[in-house]
Coordinates of C-alpha atoms and ligand atoms in Angstrom, one line a residue:
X1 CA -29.1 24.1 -29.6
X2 CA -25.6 24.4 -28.0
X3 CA -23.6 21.2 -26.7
X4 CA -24.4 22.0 -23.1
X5 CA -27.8 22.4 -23.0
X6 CA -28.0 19.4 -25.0
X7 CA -26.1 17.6 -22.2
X8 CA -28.3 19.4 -19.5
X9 CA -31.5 18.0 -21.2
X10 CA -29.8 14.4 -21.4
X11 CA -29.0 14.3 -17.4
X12 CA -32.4 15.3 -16.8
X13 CA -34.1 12.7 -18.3
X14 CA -31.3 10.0 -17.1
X15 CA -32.0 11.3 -13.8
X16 CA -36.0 11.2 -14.3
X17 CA -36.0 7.9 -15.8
X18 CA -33.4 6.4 -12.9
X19 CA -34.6 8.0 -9.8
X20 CA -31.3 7.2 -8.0
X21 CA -28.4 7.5 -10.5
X22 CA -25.9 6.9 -7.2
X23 CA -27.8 3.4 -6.8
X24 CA -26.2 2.4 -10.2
X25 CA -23.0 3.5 -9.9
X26 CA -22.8 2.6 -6.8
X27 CA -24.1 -1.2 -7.9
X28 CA -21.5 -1.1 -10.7
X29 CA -18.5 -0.4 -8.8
X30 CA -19.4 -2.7 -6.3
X31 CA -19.6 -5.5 -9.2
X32 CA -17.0 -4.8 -10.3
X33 CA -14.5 -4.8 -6.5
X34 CA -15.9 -7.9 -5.6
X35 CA -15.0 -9.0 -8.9
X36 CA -11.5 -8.0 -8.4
X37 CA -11.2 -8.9 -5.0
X38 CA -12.1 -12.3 -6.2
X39 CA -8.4 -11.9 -8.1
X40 CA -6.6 -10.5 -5.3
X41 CA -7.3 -11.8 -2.0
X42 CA -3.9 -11.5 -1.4
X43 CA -4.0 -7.4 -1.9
X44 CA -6.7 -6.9 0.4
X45 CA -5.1 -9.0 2.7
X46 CA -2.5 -6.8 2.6
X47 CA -4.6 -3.4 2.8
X48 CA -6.0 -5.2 6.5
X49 CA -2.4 -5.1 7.7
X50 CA -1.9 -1.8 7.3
X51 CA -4.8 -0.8 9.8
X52 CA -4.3 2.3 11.9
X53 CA -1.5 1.4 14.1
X54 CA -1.5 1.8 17.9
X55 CA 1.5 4.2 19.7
X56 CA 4.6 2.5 19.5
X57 CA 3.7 -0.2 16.8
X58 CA 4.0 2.0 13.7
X59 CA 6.6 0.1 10.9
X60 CA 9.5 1.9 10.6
X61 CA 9.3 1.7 7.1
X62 CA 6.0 2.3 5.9
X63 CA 3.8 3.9 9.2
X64 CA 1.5 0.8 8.6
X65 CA 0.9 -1.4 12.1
X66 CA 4.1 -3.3 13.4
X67 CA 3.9 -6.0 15.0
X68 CA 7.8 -7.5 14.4
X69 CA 11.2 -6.6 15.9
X70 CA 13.3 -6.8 12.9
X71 CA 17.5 -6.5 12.4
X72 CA 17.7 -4.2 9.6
X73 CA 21.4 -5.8 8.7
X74 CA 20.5 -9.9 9.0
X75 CA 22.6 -10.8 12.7
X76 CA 24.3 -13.6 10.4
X77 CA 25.7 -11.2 8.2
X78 CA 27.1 -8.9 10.6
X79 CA 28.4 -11.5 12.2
X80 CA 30.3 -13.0 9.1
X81 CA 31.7 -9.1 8.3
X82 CA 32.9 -9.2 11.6
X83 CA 35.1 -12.6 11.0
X84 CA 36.4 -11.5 7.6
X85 CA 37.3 -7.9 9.1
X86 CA 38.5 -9.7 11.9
X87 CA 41.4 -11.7 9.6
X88 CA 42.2 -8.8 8.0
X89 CA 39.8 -8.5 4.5
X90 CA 39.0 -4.9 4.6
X91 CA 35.0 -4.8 4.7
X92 CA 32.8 -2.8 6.4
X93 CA 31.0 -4.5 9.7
X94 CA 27.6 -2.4 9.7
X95 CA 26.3 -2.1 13.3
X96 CA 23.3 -3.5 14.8
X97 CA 20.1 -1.7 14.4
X98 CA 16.6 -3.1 15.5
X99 CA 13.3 -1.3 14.0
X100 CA 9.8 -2.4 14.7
X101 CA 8.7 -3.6 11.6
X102 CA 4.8 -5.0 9.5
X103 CA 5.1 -8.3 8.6
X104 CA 4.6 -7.5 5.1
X105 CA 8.0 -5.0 4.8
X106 CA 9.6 -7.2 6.5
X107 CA 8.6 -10.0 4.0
X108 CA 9.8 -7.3 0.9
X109 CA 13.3 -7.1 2.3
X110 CA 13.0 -10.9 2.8
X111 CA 17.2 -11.9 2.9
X112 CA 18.4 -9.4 1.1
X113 CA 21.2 -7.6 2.6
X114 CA 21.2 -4.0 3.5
X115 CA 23.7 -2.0 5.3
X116 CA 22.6 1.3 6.6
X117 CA 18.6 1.7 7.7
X118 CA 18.1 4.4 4.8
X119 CA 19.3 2.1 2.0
X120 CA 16.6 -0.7 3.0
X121 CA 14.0 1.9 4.1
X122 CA 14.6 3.4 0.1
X123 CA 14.1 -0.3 -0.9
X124 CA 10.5 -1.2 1.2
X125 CA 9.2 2.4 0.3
X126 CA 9.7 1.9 -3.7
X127 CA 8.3 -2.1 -3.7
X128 CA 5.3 -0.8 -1.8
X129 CA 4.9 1.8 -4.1
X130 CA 5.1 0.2 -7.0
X131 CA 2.8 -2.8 -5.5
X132 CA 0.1 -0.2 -4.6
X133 CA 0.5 1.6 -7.8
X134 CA -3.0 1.2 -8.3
X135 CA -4.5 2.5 -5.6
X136 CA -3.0 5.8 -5.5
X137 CA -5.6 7.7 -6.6
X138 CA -8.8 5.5 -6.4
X139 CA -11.9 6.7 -5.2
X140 CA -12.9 6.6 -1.8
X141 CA -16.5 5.9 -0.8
X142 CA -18.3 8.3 1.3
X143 CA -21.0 7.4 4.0
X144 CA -24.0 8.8 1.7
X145 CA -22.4 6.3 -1.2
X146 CA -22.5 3.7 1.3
X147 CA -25.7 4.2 2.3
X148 CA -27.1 3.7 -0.6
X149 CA -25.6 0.1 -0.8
X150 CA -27.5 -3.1 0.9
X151 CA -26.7 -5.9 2.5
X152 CA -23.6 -7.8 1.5
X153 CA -22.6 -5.3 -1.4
X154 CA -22.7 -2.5 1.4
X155 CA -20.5 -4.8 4.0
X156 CA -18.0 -5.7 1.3
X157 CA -17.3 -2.2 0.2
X158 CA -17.5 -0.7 3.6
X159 CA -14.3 -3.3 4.1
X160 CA -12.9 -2.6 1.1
X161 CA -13.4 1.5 1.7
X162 CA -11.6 0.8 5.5
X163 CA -8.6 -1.1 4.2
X164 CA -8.5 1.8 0.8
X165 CA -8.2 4.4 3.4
X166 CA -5.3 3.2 5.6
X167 CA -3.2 2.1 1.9
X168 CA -3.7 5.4 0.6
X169 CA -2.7 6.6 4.7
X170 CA 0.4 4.4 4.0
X171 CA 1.4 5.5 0.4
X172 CA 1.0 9.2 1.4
X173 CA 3.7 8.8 4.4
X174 CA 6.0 7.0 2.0
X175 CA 5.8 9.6 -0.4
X176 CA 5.3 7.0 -3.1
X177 CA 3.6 9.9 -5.8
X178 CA 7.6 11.2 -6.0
X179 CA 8.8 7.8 -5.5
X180 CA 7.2 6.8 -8.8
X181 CA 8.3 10.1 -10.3
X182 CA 11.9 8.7 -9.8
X183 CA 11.2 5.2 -10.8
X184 CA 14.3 4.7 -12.8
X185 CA 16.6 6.1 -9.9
X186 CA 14.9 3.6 -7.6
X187 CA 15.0 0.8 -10.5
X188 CA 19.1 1.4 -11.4
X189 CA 19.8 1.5 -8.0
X190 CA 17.9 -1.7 -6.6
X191 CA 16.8 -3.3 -10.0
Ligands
LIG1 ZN1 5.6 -1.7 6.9

């Protein structure tokens, strides 16, 4: 008897002997996120902000949903460029630039100082792909899946599904898949 008949006969019975095989996987995975999400509340809080955004509140930096005005070079340190140029140090003064910003890139760049809009957009993109590594290729549930789920198992992995679709939305407009390809660029450069 070959090796894949052998297999054949062994997903038959499995599937005659559990009637719903989905049900069980299903079950497991869903152990298993809720589990995890125990770990990471923070990360799923995360996923929610990056929620479809509106017209005209997508982040500059990561096409998730804005919802700050934010100065790509901090005002204080333009400002201070501005004085030292101004008694002669020779330093360049970058110019003002405002983007419209999630609070969580904007949190990433925290007070470090950038001076051109690509240089910090580089920056936000590699964090967030490097925080998100993980997700990258997960799984998405579809609505047969989810059917099969009850109650609370089916509401917490429906959320869970909602906030997996718009991070993988996210890492897909950042690129992230060739941002990780160049990890070491991004890591000499910013590390
Ligand atoms: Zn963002």
């Amino acid at each position: 008897m070959g090796k894949n008949s052998m297999s054949g006969q062994l997903r038959t019975l499995k599937s005659s002997v559990l009637p719903n095989a989905a049900i069980r996987t299903g079950e497991k995975r869903s152990v298993n996120f809720i589990k995890n999400m125990q770990e990471s509340l923070d990360e799923i809080r995360a996923l929610w902000s990056a929620l479809t955004p509106k017209e005209g509140q997508i982040c500059a930096y990561c096409g998730g949903y804005a919802t700050d005005e934010e100065h790509v070079t901090p005002r204080a340190w333009i400002e201070r460029a501005q004085e030292l140029a101004d008694m002669g140090i020779n330093i360049k003064v970058p110019e003002e630039k405002i983007v419209m910003a999630c609070r969580e890139c904007n949190l990433i760049a925290s007070a470090r100082i950038f001076e051109t809009f690509t240089e910090k957009k580089n920056y936000i993109r590699w964090k967030l792909s490097l925080k998100y590594k993980k997700y990258i290729d997960s799984p998405q549930w579809d609505d047969d899946e989810l059917e099969e789920l009850r109650g609370e198992m089916r509401r917490k992995t429906t959320i869970y599904n909602e906030a997996l679709k718009a991070v993988q939305a996210r890492l897909r407009f950042i690129g992230a898949k060739t941002i990780l390809k160049h990890n070491d660029y991004f890591k000499n450069l910013y590390g």
